[in-house]
Coordinates of C-alpha atoms and ligand atoms in Angstrom, one line a residue:
X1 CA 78.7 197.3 174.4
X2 CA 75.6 195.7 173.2
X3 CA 77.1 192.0 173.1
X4 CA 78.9 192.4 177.0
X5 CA 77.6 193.9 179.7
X6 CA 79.1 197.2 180.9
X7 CA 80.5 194.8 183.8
X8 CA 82.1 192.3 181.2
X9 CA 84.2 195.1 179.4
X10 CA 85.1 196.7 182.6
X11 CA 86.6 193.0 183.8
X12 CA 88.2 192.8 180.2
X13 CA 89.4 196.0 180.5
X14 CA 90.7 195.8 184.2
X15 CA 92.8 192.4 183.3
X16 CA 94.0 193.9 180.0
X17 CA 95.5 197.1 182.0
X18 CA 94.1 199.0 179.0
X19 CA 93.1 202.6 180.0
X20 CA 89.4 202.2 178.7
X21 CA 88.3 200.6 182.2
X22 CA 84.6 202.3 183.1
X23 CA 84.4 204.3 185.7
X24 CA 81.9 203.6 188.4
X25 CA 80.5 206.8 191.0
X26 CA 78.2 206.0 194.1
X27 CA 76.6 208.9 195.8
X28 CA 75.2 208.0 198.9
X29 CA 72.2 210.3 200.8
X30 CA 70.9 209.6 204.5
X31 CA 72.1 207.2 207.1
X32 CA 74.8 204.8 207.9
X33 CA 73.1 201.7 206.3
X34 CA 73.5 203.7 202.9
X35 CA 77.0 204.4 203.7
X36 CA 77.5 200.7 204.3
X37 CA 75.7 199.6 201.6
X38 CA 77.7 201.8 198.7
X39 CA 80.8 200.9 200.0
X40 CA 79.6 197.2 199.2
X41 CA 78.6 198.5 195.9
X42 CA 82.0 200.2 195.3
X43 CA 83.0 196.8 195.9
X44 CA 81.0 194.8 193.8
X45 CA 81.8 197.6 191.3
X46 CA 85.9 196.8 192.0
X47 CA 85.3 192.8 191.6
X48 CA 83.6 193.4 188.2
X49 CA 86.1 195.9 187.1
X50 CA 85.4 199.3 187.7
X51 CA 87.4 202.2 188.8
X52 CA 86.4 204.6 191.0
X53 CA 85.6 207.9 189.5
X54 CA 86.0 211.1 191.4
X55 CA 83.0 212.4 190.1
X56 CA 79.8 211.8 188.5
X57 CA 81.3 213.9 185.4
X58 CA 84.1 211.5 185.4
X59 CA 81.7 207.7 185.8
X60 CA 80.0 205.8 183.0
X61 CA 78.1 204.1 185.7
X62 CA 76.2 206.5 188.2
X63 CA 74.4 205.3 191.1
X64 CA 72.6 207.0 193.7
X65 CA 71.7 205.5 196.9
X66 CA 68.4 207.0 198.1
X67 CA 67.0 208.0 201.2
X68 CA 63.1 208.4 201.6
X69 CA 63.3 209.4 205.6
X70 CA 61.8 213.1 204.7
X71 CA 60.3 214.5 202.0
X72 CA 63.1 216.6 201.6
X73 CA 65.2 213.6 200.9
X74 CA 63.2 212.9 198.3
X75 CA 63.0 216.2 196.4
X76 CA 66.7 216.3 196.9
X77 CA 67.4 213.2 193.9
X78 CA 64.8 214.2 192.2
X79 CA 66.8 217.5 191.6
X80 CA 70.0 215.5 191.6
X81 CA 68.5 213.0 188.9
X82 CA 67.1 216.0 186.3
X83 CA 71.1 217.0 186.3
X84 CA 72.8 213.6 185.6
X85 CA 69.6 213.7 182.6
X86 CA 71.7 216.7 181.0
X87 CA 74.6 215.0 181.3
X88 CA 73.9 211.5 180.4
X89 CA 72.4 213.3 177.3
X90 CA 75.1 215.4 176.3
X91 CA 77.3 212.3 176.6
X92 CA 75.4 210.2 174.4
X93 CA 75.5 213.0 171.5
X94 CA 79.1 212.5 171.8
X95 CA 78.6 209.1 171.4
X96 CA 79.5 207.8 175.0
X97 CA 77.2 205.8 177.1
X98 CA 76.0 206.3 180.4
X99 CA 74.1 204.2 183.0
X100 CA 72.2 205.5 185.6
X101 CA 70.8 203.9 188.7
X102 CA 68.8 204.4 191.4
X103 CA 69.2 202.3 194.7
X104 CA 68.1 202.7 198.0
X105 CA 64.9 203.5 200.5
X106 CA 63.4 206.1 197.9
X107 CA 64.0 203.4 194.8
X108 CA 62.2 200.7 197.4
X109 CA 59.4 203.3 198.1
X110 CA 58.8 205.1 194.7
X111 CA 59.8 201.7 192.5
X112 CA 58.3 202.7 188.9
X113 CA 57.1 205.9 189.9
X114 CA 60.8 206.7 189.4
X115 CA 60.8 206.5 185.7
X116 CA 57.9 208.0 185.5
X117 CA 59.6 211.1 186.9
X118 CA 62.8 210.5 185.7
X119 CA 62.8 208.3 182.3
X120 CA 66.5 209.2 181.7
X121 CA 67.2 206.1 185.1
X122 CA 68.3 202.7 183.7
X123 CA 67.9 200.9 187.1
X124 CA 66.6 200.8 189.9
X125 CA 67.4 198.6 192.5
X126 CA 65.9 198.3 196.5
X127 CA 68.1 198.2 199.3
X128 CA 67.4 194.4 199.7
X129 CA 68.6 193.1 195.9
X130 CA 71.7 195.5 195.1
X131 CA 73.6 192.5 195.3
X132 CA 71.7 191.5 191.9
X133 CA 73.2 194.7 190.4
X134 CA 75.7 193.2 187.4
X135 CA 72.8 191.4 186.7
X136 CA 70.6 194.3 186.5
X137 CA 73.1 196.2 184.2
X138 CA 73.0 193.3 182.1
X139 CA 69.3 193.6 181.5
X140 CA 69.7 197.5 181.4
X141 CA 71.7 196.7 177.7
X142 CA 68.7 195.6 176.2
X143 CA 65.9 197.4 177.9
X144 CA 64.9 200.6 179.6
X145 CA 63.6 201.1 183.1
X146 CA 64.8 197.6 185.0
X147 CA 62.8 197.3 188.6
X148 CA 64.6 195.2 191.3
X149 CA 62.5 195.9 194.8
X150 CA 62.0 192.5 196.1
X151 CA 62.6 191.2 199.5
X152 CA 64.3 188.2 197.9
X153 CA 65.0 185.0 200.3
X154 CA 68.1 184.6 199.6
X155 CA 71.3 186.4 201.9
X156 CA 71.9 189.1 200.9
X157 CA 75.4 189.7 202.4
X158 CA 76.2 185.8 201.1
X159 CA 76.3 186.9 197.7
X160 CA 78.6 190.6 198.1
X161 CA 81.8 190.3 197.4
X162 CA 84.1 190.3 200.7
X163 CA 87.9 189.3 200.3
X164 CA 87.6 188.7 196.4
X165 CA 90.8 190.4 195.1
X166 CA 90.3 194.2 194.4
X167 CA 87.4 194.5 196.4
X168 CA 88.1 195.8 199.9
X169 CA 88.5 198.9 198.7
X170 CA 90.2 200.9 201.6
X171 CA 87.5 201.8 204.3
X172 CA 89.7 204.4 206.1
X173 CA 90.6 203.2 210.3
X174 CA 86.5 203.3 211.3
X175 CA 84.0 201.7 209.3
X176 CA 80.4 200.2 209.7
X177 CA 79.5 196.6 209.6
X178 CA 75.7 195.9 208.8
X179 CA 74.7 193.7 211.7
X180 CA 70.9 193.6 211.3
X181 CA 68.5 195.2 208.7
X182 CA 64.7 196.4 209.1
X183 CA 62.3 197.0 211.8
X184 CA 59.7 195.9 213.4
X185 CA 59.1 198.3 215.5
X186 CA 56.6 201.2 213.6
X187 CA 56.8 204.2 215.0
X188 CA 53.7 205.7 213.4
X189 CA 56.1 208.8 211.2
X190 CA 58.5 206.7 209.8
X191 CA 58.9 204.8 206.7
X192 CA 61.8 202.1 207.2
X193 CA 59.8 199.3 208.6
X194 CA 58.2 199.9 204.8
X195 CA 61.3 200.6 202.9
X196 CA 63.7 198.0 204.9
X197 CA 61.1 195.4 205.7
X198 CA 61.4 192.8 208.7
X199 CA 63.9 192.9 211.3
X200 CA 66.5 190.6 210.2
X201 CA 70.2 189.8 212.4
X202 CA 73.0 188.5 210.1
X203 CA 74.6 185.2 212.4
X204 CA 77.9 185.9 214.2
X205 CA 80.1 184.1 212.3
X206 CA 79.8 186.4 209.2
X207 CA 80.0 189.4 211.2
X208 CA 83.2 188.3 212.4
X209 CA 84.5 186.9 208.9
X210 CA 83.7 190.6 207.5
X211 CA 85.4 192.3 210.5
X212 CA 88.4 190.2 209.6
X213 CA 88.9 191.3 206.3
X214 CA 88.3 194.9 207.1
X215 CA 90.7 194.6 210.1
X216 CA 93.7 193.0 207.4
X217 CA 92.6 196.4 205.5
X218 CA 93.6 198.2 207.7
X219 CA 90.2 198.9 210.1
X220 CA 90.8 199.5 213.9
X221 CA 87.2 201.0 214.6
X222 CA 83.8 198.9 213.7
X223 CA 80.8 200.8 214.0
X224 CA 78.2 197.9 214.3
X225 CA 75.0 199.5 212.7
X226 CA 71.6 198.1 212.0
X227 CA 68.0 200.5 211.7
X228 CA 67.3 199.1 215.2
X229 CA 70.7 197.5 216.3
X230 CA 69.9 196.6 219.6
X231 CA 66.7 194.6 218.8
X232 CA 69.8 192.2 217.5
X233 CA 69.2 188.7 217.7
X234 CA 71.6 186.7 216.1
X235 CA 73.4 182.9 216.3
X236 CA 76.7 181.7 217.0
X237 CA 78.2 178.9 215.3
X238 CA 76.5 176.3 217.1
X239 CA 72.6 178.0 216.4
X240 CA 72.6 179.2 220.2
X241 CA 71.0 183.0 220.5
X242 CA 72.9 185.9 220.3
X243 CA 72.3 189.4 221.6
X244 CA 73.6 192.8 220.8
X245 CA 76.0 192.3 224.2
X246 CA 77.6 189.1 223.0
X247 CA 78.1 190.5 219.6
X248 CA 79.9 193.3 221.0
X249 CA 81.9 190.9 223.6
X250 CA 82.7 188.9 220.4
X251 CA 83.7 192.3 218.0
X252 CA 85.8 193.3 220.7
X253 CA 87.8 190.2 221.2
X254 CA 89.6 190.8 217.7
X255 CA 92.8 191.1 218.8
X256 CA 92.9 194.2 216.0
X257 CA 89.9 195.8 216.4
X258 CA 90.6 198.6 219.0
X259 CA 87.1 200.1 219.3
X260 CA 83.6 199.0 218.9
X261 CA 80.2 201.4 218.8
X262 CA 76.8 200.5 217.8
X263 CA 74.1 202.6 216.4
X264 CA 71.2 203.2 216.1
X265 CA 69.1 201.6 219.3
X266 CA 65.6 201.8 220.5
X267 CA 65.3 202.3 224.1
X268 CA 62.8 198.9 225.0
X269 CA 65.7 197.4 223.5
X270 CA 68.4 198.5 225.9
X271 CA 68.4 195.2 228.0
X272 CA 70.6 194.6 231.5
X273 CA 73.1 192.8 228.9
X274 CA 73.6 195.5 226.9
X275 CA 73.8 197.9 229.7
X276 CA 76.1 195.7 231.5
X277 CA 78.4 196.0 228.2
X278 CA 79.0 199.4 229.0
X279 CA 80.5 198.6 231.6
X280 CA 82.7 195.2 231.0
X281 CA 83.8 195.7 228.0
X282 CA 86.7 197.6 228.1
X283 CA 87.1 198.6 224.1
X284 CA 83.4 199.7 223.7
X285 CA 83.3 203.5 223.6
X286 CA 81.7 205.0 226.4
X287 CA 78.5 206.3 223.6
X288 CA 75.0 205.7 222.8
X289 CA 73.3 207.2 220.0
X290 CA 69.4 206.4 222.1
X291 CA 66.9 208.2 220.1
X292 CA 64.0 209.3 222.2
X293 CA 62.0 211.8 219.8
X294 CA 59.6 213.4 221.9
X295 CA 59.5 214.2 225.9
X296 CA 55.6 214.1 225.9
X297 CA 54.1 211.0 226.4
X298 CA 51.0 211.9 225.0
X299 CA 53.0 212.2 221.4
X300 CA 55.4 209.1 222.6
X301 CA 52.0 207.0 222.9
X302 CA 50.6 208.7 219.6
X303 CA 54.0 208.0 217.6
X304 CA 53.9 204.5 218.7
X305 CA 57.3 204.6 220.6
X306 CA 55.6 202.4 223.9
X307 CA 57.1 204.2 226.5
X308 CA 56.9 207.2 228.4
X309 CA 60.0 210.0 228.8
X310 CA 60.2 208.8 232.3
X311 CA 61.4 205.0 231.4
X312 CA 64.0 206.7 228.5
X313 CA 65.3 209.0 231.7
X314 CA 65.0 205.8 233.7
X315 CA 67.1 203.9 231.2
X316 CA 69.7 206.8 230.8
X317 CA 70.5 206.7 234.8
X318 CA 70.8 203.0 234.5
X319 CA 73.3 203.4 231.8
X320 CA 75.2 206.1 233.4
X321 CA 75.5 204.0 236.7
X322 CA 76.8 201.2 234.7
X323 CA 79.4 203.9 233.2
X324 CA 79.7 206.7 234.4
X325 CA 81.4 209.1 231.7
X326 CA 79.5 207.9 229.0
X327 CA 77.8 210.4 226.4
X328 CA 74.3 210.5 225.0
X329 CA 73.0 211.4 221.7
X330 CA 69.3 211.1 220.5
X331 CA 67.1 212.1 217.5
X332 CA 63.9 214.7 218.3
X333 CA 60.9 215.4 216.0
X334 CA 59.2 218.6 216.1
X335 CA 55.6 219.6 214.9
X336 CA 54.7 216.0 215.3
X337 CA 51.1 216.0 214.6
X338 CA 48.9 217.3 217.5
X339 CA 52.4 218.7 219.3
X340 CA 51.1 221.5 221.5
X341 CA 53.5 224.0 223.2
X342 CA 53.2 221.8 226.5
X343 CA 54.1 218.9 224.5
X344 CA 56.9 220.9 223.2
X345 CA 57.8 222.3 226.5
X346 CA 58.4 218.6 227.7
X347 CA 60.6 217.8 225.0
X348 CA 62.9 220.7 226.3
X349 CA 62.4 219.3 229.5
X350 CA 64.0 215.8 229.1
X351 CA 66.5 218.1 226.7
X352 CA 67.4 219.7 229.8
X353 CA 67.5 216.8 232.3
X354 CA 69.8 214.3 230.3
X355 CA 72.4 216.7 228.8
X356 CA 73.3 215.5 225.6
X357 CA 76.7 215.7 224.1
X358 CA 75.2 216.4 220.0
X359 CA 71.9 215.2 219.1
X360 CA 70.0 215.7 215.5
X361 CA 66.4 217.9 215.5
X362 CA 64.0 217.7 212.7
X363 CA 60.8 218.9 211.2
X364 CA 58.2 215.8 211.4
X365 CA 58.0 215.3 207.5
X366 CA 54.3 213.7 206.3
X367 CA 55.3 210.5 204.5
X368 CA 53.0 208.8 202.4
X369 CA 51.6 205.3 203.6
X370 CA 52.8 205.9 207.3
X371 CA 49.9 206.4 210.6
X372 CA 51.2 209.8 211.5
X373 CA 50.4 211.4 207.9
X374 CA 46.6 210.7 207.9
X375 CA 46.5 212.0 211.4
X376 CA 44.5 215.3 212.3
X377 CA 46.5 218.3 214.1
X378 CA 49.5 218.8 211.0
X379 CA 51.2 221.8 212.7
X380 CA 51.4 224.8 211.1
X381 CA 55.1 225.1 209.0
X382 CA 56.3 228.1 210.5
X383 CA 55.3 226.7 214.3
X384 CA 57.5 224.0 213.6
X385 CA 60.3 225.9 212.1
X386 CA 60.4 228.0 215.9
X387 CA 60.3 224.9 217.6
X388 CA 62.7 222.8 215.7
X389 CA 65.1 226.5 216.4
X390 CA 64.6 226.5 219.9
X391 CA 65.2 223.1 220.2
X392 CA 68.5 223.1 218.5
X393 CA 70.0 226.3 220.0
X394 CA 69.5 224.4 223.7
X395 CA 71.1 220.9 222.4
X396 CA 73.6 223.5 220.7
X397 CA 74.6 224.9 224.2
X398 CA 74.7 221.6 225.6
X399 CA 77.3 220.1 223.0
X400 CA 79.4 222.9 223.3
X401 CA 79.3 222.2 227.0
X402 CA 80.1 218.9 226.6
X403 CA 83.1 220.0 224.4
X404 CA 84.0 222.4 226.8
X405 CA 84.2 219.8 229.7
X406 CA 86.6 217.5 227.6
X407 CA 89.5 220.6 227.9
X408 CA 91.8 219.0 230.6
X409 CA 90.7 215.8 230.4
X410 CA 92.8 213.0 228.7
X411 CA 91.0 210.9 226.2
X412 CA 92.1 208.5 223.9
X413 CA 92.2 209.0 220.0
X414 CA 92.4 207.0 218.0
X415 CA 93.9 208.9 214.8
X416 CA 92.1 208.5 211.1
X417 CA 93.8 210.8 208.8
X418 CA 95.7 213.6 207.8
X419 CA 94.9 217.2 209.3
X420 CA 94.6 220.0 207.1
X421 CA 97.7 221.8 208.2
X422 CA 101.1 219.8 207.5
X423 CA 102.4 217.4 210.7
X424 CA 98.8 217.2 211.9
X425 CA 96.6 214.3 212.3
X426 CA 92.8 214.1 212.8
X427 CA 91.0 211.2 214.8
X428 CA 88.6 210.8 217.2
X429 CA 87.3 211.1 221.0
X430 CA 85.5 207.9 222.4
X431 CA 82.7 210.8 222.3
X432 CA 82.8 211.2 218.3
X433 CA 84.3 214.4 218.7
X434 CA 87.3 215.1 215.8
X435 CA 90.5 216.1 217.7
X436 CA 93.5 217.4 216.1
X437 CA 97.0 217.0 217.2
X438 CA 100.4 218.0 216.0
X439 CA 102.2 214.1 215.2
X440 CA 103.7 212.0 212.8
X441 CA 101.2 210.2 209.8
X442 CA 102.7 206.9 211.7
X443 CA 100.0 207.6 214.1
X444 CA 97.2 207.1 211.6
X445 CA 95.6 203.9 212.8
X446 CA 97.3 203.9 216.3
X447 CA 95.0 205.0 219.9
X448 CA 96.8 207.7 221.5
X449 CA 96.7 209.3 224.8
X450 CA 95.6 212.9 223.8
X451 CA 95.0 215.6 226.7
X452 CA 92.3 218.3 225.8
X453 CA 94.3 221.4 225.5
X454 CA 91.5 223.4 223.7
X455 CA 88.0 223.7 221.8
X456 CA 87.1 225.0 218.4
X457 CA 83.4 225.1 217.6
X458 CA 83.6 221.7 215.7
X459 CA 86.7 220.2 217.2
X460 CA 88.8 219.7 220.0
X461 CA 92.9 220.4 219.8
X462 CA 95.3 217.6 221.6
X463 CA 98.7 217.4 222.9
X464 CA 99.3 213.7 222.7
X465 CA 100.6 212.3 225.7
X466 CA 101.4 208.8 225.1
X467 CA 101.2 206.7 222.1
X468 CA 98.5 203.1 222.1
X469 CA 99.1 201.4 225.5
Ligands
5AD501 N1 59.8 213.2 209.8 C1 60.9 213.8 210.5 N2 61.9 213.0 211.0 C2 61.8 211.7 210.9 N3 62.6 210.7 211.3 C3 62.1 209.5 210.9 N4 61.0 209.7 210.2 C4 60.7 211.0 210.2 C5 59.7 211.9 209.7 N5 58.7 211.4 209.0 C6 63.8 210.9 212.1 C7 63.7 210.2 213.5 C8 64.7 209.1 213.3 C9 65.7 209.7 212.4 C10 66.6 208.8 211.7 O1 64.9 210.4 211.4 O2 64.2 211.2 214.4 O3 65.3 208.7 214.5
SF4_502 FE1 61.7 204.0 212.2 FE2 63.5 203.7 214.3 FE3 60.8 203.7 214.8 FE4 62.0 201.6 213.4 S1 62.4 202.3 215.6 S2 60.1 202.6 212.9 S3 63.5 202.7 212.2 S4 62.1 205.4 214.0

């Protein structure tokens, strides 16, 4: 292998047929942009020749797409990387070589510091340059510990593979589209603005070209994603602006594409337009992920969120006038620094005056290089640990509530796979929620009529009523 890069044989390989074809296994950690952005890996892995291994035993080529959001994130590869060490080890006493890489927020964060820790890494690679990747393996041949964290200028997306043969590897009837990248916004705890960099909106006309070859694979559902997706501000063909509400008008319009969602939003960003879309736009599902964090607007103000629980509760009746059954979901910190019970207190509050249908809670995590970390008033572990468990049992209650109101009611589904038991298939609610139903695998791919007939503690079961109208 010293001559070729890993890549070369595996594209040797791959057009020979012959059996020796690497293997390539991407773990992904964290949020939606990761899942997004191994998939596009697994891609540009495809393109260059690789096959998908099952497992990291099974890959000669091992990455690991980081997340940096909490320090327990963190600690997590760390753990994972001292492991694939053994292994790459063993393998190389038997004479087989292994390449291990590192991409991702913690790779963007930690850069060097990572092979420091963890010599046995070949690469690693930000979430801005993966797209550099073959090239980085190449490198990796002749020389330990290659470093790609730039911001570079050029796109990104431009230079992935899309529609090259081999490399739409099936996404399944949902998948995520990356529709803008970074933040701007710097909520005092929180290290993407760091680790992503500046807001940036891909234009229209890609968005659409990639939900074109995922809708020939086989995609009904786009999940548009971005860290701050409504702060969206792309162009259309003809370099006029273009907001989150025309992207979605324009997502929607493909005649295959029988559901669209976005996530994840800030709430300054949830303009009349956007609002309005919740109500005109027939195939957007009746969802918002809207994280708020806190209820108190003392720790709002502190964390850097600019505004106060009143204008989230505010933009959550406007929303729910615009359409009516739609379901909320939000993210919560607890034990953010200088949280008092009151504070916590009015976090339950606004808990208690939305009604959520599933919302995450964590433990504010101290990340290096963010405001919050330096601040005075770190709360006590073990304060946190009650809070972030009282916090959780009410949004608990209030999702099984939610799931309890759906028996009787008639949703559509649209179906995504198999169910464990045979002549079942799984999809899901415009609420998120899986549903199972007793039907044919033709359904897989297909919106169905479903009525509610009961609820499991993770799932509802259907009786479907009518097939996709
Ligand atoms: N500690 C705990 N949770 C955090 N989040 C972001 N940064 C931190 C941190 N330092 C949470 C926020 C965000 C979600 C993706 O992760 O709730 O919305
Ligand atoms: Fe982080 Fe979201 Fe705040 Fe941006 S808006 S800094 S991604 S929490």
């Amino acid at each position: 292998m010293s001559e070729s890069t890993v890549f070369d044989a595996a594209r040797r390989d791959a057009a020979n047929g012959t059996e020796k074809a690497p293997r390539a296994f991407i773990k992904s950690f964290g949020c939606q942009m990761n899942v997004y952005d191994s998939q596009r890996m697994a891609d540009l892995a495809a393109v260059e020749g690789y096959r998908e291994a099952a497992s990291a035993e099974d890959a000669d080529l091992i990455v690991l797409n980081t997340c940096h959001i909490r320090e327990r994130a963190s600690e997590k590869i760390y753990s994972e990387l001292g492991k694939l060490r053994e292994l790459k080890e063993e393998r190389k006493r038997g004479g087989r070589r292994t390449t291990l890489v590192v991409a991702g927020c913690l790779a963007q964060a930690e850069g060097g510091e990572i092979l420091r820790r963890q010599p046995a890494v070949d690469v690693v690679v930000g979430p801005q340059s993966y797209h550099r990747l073959p090239e980085l393996l190449r490198e990796a041949e002749s020389r330990t510990g290659v470093i790609d964290t730039d911001f570079p200028a050029e796109d990104k997306f431009a230079r992935l593979p899309a529609s090259a043969p081999g490399a739409v590897a099936r996404r399944g009837v949902a998948a995520f589209v990356t529709v803008q990248e970074g933040c701007d916004k710097f909520c005092s705890f929180c290290v993407v603005p760091y680790t992503r960099g500046a807001e940036i909106s891909r234009p229209v006309a890609a968005i659409l070209e990639e939900i074109g070859w995922l809708v020939r694979a086989g995609v009904r559902e786009v999940m548009l994603i971005g860290q701050n997706v409504n702060a969206y501000r792309g162009v259309d063909p003809a370099g006029r602006p273009v907001g989150l509400a025309g992207l979605i008008a324009a997502a929607a319009a493909v005649p295959e594409v029988a559901r669209v969602r976005y996530a994840t939003s800030h709430p300054n960003d949830m303009s009349d337009d956007l609002i309005a879309a919740h109500r005109d736009v027939e195939a957007l599902a009746p969802y918002l992920h809207l994280p708020v964090q806190s209820g108190s607007d003392r720790i709002l103000a502190s964390m850097n969120r600019r505004h106060r629980a009143a204008d989230y509760l505010a933009i959550v009746a406007r929303v729910r006038a615009a359409r009516p059954d739609v379901a909320l979901s939000s993210d919560f910190i607890v034990g953010y620094p200088g949280e008092t019970e009151a504070d916590f207190e009015a976090t339950l509050d606004l808990v208690r005056a939305v009604g959520f249908a599933s919302s995450f809670a964590f433990k504010y995590s101290a990340r290096p290089g963010t405001p919050a970390a330096e601040m005075g008033g770190q709360v006590d572990e073990g304060v946190k640990s009650s809070r972030l468990a009282a916090l959780q049992a009410l949004l608990e209650d209030q999702r099984q509530a939610f799931n309890r109101a759906c028996v009787g009611r008639r949703l559509a589904v649209l179906f995504e796979k198999p169910g464990r038991r045979e002549g079942q298939v799984i999809g899901r609610s415009p609420y998120m929620q899986a549903v199972f139903a007793e039907g044919p695998l033709a359904l897989i791919g297909e919106m169905a009529d479903v009525e509610n007939v009961g609820v499991g503690p993770n799932s509802l079961r259907g009786r479907i009523v009518s097939p996709a109208s």
